[in-house]
XYZ file of C-alpha atoms in Angstrom:
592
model
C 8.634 -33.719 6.200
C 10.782 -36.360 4.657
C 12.665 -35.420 1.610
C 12.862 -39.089 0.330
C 9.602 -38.696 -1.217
C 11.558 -35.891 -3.889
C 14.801 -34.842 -3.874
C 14.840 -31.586 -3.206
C 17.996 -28.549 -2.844
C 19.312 -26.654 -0.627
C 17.940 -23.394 0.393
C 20.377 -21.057 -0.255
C 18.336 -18.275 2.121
C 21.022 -15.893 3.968
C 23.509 -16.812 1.309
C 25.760 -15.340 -1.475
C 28.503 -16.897 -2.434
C 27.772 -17.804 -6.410
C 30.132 -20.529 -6.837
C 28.707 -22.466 -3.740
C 25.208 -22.278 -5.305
C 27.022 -24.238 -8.361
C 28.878 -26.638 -6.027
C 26.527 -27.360 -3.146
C 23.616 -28.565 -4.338
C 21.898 -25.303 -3.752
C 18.539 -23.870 -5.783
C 19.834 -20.925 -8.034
C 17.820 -18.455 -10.069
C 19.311 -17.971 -13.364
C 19.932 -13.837 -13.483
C 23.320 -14.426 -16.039
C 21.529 -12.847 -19.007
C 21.820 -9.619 -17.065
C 25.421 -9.626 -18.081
C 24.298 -9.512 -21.474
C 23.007 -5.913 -21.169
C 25.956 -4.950 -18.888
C 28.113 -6.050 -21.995
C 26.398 -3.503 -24.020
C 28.495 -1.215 -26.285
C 25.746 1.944 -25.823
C 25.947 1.009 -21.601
C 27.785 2.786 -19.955
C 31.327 1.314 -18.332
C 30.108 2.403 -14.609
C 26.873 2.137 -13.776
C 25.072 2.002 -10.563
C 22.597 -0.307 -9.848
C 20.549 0.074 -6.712
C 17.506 -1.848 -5.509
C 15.971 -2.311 -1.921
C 17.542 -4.497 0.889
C 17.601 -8.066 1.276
C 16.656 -8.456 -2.850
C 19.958 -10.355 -3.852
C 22.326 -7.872 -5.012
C 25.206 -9.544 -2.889
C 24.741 -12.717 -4.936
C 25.050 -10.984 -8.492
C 28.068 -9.048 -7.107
C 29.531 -12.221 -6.898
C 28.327 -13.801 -10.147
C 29.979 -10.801 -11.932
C 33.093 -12.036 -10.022
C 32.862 -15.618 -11.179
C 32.176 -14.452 -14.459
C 34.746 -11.403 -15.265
C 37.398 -12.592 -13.205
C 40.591 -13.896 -15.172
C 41.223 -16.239 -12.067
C 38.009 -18.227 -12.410
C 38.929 -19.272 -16.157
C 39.195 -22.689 -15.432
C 36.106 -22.882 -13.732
C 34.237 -20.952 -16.036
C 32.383 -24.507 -17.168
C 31.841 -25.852 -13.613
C 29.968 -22.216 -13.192
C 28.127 -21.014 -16.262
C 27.698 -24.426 -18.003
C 23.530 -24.682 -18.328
C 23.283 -21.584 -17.719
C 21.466 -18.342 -20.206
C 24.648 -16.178 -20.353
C 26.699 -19.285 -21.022
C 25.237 -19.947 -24.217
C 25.460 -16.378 -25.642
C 29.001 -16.964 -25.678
C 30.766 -13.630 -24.890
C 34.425 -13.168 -25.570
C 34.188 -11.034 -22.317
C 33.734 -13.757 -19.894
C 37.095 -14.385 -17.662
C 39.041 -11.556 -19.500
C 39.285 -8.668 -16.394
C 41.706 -9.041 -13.585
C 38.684 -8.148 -10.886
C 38.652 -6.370 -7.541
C 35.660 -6.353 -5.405
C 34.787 -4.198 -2.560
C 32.278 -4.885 0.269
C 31.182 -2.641 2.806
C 28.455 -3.537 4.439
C 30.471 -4.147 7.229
C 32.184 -0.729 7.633
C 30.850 0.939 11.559
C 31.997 3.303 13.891
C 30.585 5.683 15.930
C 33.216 8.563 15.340
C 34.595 9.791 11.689
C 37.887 7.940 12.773
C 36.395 4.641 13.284
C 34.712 4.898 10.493
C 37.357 5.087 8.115
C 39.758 2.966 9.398
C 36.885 0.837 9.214
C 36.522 1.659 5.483
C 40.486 1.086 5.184
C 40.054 -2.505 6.744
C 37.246 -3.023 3.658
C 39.219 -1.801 1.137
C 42.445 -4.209 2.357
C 40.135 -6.804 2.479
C 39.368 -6.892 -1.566
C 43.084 -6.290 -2.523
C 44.115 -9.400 -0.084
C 41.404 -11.126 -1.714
C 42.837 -10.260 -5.361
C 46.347 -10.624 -3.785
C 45.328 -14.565 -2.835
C 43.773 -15.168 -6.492
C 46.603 -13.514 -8.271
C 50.137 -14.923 -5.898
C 52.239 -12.939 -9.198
C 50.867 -9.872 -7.637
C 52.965 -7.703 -5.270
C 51.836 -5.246 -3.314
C 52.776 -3.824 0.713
C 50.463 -1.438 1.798
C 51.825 -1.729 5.810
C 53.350 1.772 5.528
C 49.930 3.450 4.300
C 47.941 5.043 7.209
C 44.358 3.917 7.893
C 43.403 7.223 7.735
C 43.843 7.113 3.706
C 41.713 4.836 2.222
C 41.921 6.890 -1.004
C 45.149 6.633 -0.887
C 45.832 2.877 -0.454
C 43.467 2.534 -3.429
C 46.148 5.118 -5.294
C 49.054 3.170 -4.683
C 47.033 -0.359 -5.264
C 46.056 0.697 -8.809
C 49.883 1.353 -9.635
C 51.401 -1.840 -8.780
C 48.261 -3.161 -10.640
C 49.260 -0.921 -13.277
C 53.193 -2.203 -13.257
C 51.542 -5.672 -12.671
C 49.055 -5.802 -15.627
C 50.874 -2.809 -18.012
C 47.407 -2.879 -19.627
C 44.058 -0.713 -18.626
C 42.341 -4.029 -17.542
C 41.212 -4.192 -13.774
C 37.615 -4.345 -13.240
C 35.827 -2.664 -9.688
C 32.571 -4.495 -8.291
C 31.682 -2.410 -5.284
C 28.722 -4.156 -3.233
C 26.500 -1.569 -0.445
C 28.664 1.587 -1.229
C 25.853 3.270 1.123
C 24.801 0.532 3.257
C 26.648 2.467 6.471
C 26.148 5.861 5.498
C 22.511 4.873 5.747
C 22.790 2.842 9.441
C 24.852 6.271 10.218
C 21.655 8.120 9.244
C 19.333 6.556 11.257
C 21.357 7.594 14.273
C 23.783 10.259 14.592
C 22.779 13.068 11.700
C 25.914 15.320 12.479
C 28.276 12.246 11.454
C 26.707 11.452 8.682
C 26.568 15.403 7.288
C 30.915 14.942 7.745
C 31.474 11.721 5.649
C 29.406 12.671 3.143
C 30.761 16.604 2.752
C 32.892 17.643 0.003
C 35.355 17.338 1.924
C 34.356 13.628 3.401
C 36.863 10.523 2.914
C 34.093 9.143 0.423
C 34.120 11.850 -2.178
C 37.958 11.580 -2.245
C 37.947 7.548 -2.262
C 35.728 7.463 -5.349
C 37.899 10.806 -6.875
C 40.518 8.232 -6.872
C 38.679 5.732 -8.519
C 37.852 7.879 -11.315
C 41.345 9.484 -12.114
C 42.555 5.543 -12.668
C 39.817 5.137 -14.839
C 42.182 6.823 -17.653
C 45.473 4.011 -16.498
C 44.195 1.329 -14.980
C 40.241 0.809 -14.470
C 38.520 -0.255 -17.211
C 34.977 -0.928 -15.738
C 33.159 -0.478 -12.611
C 29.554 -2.131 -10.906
C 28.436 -0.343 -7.999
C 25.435 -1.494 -6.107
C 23.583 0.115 -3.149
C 20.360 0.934 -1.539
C 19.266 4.914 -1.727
C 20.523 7.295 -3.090
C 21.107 9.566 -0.041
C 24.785 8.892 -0.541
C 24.993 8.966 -4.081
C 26.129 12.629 -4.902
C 29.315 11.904 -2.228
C 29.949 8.854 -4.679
C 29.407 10.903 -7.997
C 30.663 14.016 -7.208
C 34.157 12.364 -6.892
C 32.924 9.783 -9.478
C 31.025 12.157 -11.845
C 31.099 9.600 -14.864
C 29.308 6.829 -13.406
C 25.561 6.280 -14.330
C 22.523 5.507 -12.422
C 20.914 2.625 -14.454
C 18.385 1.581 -11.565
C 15.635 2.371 -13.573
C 16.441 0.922 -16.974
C 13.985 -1.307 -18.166
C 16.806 -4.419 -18.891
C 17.983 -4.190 -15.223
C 13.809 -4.676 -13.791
C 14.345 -7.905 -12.674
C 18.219 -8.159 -12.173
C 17.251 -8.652 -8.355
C 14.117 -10.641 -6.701
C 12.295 -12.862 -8.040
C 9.856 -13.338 -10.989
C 6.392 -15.072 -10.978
C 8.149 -17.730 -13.882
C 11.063 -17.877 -11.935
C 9.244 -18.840 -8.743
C 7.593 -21.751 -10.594
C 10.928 -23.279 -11.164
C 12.523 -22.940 -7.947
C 9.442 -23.931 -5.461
C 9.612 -26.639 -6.889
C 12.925 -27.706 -5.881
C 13.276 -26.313 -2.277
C 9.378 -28.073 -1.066
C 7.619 -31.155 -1.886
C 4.520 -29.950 -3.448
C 3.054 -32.556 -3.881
C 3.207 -33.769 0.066
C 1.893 -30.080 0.617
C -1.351 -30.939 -1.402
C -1.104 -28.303 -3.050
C 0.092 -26.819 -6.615
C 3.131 -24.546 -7.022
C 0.848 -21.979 -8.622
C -1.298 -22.589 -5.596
C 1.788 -21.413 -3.156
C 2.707 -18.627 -5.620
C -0.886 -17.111 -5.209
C -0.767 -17.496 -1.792
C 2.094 -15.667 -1.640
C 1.786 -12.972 -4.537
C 0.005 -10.109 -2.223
C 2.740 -10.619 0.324
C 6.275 -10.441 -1.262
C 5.314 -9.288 -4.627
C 4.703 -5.751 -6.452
C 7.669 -4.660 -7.219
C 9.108 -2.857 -10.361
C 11.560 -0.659 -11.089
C 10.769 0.769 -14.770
C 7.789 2.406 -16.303
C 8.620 0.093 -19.378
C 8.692 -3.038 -17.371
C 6.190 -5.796 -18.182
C 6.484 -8.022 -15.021
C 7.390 -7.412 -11.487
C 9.077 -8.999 -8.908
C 8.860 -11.093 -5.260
C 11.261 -9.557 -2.284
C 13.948 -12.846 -2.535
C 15.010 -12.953 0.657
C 11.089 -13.229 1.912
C 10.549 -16.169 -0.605
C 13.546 -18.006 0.727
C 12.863 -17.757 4.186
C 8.963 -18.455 3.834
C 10.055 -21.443 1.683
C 12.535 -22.854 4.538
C 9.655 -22.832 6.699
C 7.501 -25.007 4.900
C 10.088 -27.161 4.512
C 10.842 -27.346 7.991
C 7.055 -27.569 9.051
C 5.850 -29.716 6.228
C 2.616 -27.918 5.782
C 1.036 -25.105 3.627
C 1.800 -21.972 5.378
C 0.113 -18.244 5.279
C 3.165 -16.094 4.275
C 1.889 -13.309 5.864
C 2.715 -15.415 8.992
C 6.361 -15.900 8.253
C 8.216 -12.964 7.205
C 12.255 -12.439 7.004
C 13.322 -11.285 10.399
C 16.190 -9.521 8.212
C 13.501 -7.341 6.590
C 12.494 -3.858 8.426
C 8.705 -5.571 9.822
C 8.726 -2.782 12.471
C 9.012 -0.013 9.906
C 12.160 1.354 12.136
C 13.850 2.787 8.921
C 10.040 4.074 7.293
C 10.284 6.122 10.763
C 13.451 7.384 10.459
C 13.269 8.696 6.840
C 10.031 10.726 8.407
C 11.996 12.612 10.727
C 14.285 13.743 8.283
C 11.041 16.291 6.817
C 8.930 18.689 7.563
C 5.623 17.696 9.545
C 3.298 19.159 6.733
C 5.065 16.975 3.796
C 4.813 13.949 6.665
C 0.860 14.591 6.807
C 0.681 14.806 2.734
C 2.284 11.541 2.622
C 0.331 9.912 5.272
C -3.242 11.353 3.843
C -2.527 10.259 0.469
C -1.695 6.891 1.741
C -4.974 6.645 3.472
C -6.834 7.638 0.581
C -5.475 4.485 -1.127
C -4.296 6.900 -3.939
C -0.796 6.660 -5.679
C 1.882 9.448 -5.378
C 2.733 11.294 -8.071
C 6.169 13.123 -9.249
C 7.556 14.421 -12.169
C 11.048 12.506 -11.356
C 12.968 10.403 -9.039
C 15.702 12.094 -7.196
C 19.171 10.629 -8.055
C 21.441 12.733 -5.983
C 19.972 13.549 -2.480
C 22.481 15.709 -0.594
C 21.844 16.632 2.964
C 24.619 18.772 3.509
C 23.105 21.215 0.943
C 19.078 21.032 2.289
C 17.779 20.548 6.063
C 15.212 18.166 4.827
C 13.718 16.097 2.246
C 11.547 17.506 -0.039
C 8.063 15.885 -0.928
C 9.937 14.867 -4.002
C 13.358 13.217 -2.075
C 11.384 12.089 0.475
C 8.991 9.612 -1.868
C 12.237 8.831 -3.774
C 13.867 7.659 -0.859
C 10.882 5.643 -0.184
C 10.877 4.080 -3.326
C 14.932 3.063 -3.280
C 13.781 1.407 -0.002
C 11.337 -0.473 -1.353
C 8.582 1.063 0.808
C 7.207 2.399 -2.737
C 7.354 1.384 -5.621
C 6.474 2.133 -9.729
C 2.940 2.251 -10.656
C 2.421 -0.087 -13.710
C -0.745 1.643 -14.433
C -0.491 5.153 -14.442
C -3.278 7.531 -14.686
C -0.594 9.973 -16.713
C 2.514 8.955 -19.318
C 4.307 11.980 -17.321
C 6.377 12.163 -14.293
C 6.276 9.210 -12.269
C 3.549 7.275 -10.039
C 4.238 5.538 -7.042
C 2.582 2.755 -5.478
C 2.769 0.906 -2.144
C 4.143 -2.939 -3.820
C 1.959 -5.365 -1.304
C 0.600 -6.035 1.878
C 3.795 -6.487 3.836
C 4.645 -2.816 3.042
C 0.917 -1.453 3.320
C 1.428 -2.678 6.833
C 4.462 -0.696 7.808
C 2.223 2.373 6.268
C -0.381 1.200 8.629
C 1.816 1.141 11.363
C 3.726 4.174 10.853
C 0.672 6.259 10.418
C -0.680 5.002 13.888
C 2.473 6.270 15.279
C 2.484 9.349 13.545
C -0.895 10.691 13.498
C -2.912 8.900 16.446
C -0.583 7.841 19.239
C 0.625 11.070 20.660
C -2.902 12.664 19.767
C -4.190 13.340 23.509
C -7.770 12.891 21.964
C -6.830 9.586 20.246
C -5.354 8.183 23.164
C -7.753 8.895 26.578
C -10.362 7.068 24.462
C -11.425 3.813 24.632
C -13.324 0.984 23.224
C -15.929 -1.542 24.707
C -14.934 -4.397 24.383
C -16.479 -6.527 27.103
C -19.195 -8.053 24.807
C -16.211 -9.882 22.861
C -14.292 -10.729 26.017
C -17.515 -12.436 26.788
C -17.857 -14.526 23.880
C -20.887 -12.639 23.345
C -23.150 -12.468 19.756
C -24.765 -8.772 20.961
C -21.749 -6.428 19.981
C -24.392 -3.383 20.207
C -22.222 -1.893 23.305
C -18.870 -2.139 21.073
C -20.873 -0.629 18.132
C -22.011 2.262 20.263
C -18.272 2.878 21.690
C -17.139 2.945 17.904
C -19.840 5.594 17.332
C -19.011 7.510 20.362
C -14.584 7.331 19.345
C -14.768 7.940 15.782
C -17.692 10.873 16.612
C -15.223 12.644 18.991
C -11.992 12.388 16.762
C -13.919 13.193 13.582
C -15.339 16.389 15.079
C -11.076 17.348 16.653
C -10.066 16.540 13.053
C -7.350 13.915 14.062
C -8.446 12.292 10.627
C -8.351 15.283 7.696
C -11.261 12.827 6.484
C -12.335 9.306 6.990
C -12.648 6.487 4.589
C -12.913 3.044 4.272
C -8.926 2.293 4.948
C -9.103 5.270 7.552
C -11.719 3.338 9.330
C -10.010 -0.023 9.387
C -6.843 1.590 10.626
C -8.431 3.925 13.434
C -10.287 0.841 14.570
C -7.536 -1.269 14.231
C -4.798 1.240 16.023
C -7.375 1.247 19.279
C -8.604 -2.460 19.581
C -4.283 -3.137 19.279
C -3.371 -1.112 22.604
C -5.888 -4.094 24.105
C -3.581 -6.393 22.956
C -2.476 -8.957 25.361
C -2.636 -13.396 25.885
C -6.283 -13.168 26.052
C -6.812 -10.813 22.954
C -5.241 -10.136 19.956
C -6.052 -8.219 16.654
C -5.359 -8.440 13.166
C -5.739 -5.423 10.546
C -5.964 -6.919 6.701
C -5.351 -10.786 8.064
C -4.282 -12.679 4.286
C -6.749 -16.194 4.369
C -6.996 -18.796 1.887
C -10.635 -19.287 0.695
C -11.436 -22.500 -1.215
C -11.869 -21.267 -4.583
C -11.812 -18.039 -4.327
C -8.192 -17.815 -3.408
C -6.599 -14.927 -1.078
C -8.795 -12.911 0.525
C -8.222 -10.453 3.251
C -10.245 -9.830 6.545
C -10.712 -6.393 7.977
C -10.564 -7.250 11.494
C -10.106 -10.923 13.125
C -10.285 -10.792 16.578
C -8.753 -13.724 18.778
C -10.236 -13.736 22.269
C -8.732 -16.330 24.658
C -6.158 -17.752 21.552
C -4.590 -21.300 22.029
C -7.195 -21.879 24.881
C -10.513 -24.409 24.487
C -12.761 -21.601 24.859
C -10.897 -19.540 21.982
C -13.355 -17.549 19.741
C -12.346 -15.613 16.612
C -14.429 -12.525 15.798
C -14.591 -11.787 11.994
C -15.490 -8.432 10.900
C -15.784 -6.952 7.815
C -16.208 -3.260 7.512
C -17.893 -0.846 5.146
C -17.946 3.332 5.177
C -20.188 5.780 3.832
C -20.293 9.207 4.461
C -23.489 11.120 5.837
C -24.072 12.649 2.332
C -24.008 9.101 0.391
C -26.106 7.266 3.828
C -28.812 10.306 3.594
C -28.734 10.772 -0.484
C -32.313 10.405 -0.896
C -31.880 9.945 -4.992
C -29.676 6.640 -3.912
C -31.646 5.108 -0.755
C -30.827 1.506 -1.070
C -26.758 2.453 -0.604
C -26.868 1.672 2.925
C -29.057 -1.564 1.735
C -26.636 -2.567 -0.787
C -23.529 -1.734 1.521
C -24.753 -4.141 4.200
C -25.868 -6.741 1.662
C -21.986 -6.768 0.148
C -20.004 -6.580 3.924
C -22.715 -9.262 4.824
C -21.718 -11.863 2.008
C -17.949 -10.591 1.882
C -17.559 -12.111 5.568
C -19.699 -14.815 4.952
C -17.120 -16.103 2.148
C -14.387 -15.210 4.731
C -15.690 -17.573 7.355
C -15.059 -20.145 5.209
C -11.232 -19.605 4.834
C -9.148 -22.951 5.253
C -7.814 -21.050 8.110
C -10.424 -21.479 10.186
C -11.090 -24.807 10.031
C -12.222 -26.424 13.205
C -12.487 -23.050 15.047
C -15.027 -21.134 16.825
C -15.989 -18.558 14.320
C -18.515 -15.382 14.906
C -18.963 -13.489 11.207
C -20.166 -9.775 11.860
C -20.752 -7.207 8.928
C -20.281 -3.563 10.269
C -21.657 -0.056 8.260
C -20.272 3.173 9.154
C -22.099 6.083 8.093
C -19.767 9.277 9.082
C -18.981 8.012 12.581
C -22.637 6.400 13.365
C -22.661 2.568 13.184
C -25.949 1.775 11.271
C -25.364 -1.781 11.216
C -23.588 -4.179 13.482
C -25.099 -7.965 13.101
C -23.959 -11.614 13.449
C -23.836 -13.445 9.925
């Protein structure tokens, strides 16, 4: 695509640097007002502010920076000029001599490693603030790395000699984002570093005794709160904020945001389509999230609107976002696995039931402080919190209760790393599960009789019904079960899709059951379109309601219908089936 049509901005995916959004022509979503409610006399002066991965947090690190920082004064109109917080006018903009920490590149495999590692983080703010402020003097080449806390000590005196004012202001940006990779991986290091007697607790021990000479406000961002009690056990005044209702959409991005900035990274109008168009398209995808019962909106994942936005660019066309996804962001569900094996099987299989009754999970509060050194596993109630700081979950605008707090899975992207966990957990290493198969020769045929892969469905769902590898089946159970068996099929001849997003005309997104690809890319390919319904026995045989099955086929038979029409399949060889599952009997199985 040719950008001479419209001029458009750079896409400022995988970036953070603030000022460079200013300088470089780069698209930039306005979050400065945020500062407004950090400003706040009733907030507290060290908050924590955590929200999942890859949702921009690095980027408003460093607009605090631009904005606090004394050094940045005479840039302060090059910066904020245009923008909300800029014409609110605070006297505190430019007026705090700041220090900003980063480590979410701190690694090591042993306790040593890891902090010297945190050490070489910690020198690497105070050189930074070193290079900004030259008046500044301060050797730290006698101080072991084995005392981060320490260096931080003996910084905040010369600062204090330096300054001789309580002025110095502490952004901290993925306090946990190690101690989590450390999780994932080697338990017994991770229960060390985080003890009471772990380098962390002392580090941020030390940032809290300078809090009554030096420090006058902190910003800590993060993930989870796995890590949280090391950080406020030695930091016991700071605040977790993450779900006030002012900081909901301090990270991602909004619907009305969106609308402003699609504009500027793609030429809409050479798509042929409208921005609300693209925004619909991808809504189901990358949206869903929110982070306070109060909240009135909700938010897209960033980083996936960025990326998905770069590749229209780069293709020129209208592309399904469920096709293009951030290859940052956890698509395997990796990290969903891991935080399963830290619990007990039975709170696993609660979990993983709920979720395929399509129901929401209920609490009566978040966990803030999650300390493994004190419990062997999650709870039910640490384990959906952690779930929801990773994103995986997140707050139910719609509540069946105003008490304790609902969860929801936010979109399809993360209802798909359910899906695929669950396989993994619940049907994979089943022996029954697995020495089953399906027939599928009928659609390896290109055949319009799919009676024999009907009957095999009958004959796999009957047997794993009757061992109880489902507690009980549903409609979602169904799609899954089906789905998790046609998949180990998988190969350049056949491939599967569970949920597949497609863009009806008029009807907007819709989303397929089952689409089937048998011989893709070749000119014999044929695409297999099913759409599935589930009753039980009881509702199928209820003789008070005997035109259920009727009225099930009728829907399933004009749901796939519509879906045959998707834009997506233009051109292609198309065969639209409508399949009824009563228990685990297929009562109908028939070519629309």
């Amino acid at each position: 695509m040719s950008d001479s049509t419209v001029t458009l901005l750079n896409n400022p995916y995988g970036q953070s640097s603030f000022d460079l959004f200013r300088q470089d022509e780069q698209a930039y979503v306005d979050k400065s007002l945020i500062i407004k409610y950090l400003d706040d006399k009733g907030m507290s002066k060290y908050p924590v502010l955590l929200r999942p991965r890859r949702f921009g947090k690095s980027t408003f690190v460093q607009m605090l920076m631009c904005y606090y920082d004394i050094s940045y004064m005479t840039r302060y109109e090059e910066l904020f000029s245009g923008t909300k917080i800029y014409n609110e006018d605070l006297p505190s903009h430019n007026s705090y001599h700041v220090i900003c920490f980063d480590f979410s590149d701190v690694d090591g495999s042993t306790e040593d490693d890891l902090i010297s590692s945190f050490f070489s983080s910690v020198s690497v703010g105070i050189d930074d603030f070193k290079l900004r402020y030259p008046q500044f003097k301060f050797d730290y080449s006698c101080i072991k790395e084995t005392a981060p806390a320490k260096l931080f000590v003996e910084f905040a005196k010369a600062y204090k000699n330096y300054s001789k004012q309580k002025n110095l202001y502490i952004l901290i940006d993925e306090y946990d984002n190690f101690v989590n990779q450390i999780l994932s991986r080697d338990i017994e290091l991770f229960l060390n570093i985080t003890s009471k007697n772990g380098f962390l607790k002392s580090f941020y021990a030390a940032i809290k005794a300078q809090t009554g000479f030096s420090v006058a406000k902190t910003f800590i961002t993060g993930v989870s709160s796995v890590s949280l009690d090391s950080l406020t056990s030695g930091f016991n005044i700071a605040l977790n904020v993450t779900s006030f209702d002012c900081f909901n959409e301090y990270a991602g991005f909004t619907e009305d945001e969106l609308k402003v900035l699609i504009p500027k990274l793609v030429d809409v109008e050479q798509l042929g389509v409208t921005t609300d168009e693209i925004i619909y398209r991808m809504k189901p995808v990358y949206d869903g999230y929110c982070f306070s019962r109060k909240a009135d909106k909700t938010v897209y994942n960033s980083s996936m609107c960025l990326y998905y936005m770069t590749q229209v660019r780069q293709e020129g066309m209208f592309l399904n976002p469920e096709d293009y996804l951030d290859p940052a962001c956890d698509q395997d569900g990796y990290k969903l696995d891991q935080l399963f094996t830290h619990a007990d099987r039975e709170t696993v299989e609660t979990i993983i039931d709920r979720y395929l009754q399509g129901a929401p999970f209920n609490l009566m509060k978040l966990s803030e402080n999650i300390n493994l050194n004190q419990i062997k596993e999650y709870s039910r109630e640490q384990l959906l919190s952690m779930l929801y700081y990773l994103g995986y979950l997140t707050i139910n605008r719609n509540p069946s209760s105003d008490s304790g707090v609902s969860l929801v899975i936010p979109n399809q992207f993360m209802a798909k790393l359910f899906a695929k966990c669950t396989i993994d957990l619940k049907f994979r290493k089943n022996a029954v599960f697995s020495s089953q198969k399906l027939d599928i020769s009928a659609l390896m045929k290109l055949e319009d009789d799919l009676s024999s892969f009907a009957a095999s469905c009958t004959d796999f769902l009957s047997l794993i019904m009757s061992n109880q590898v489902l507690n009980q089946m549903n409609k979602m159970a169904l799609n899954l079960v089906l789905y998790a068996k046609l998949a180990e099929r998988s190969n350049d001849d056949f491939e599967v899709r569970l949920q597949k997003s497609l863009r009806v005309a008029g009807e907007g997104e819709k989303f397929a059951d089952l689409v089937i690809t048998v011989n893709k890319g070749s000119s014999n390919e044929c695409i297999y379109l099913i759409e599935l319904k589930y009753l039980t026995k009881t509702e199928a045989s209820d003789k008070s309601n005997e035109s259920s099955v009727k009225r099930v086929i009728r829907d399933a038979s004009a749901q796939v219908i519509e879906y045959k029409s998707a834009l997506d399949f233009k051109g292609k060889n198309v065969k639209a089936y409508a399949m009824v599952f009563a228990g685990p009997d297929c009562v109908y199985c028939q070519l629309q």
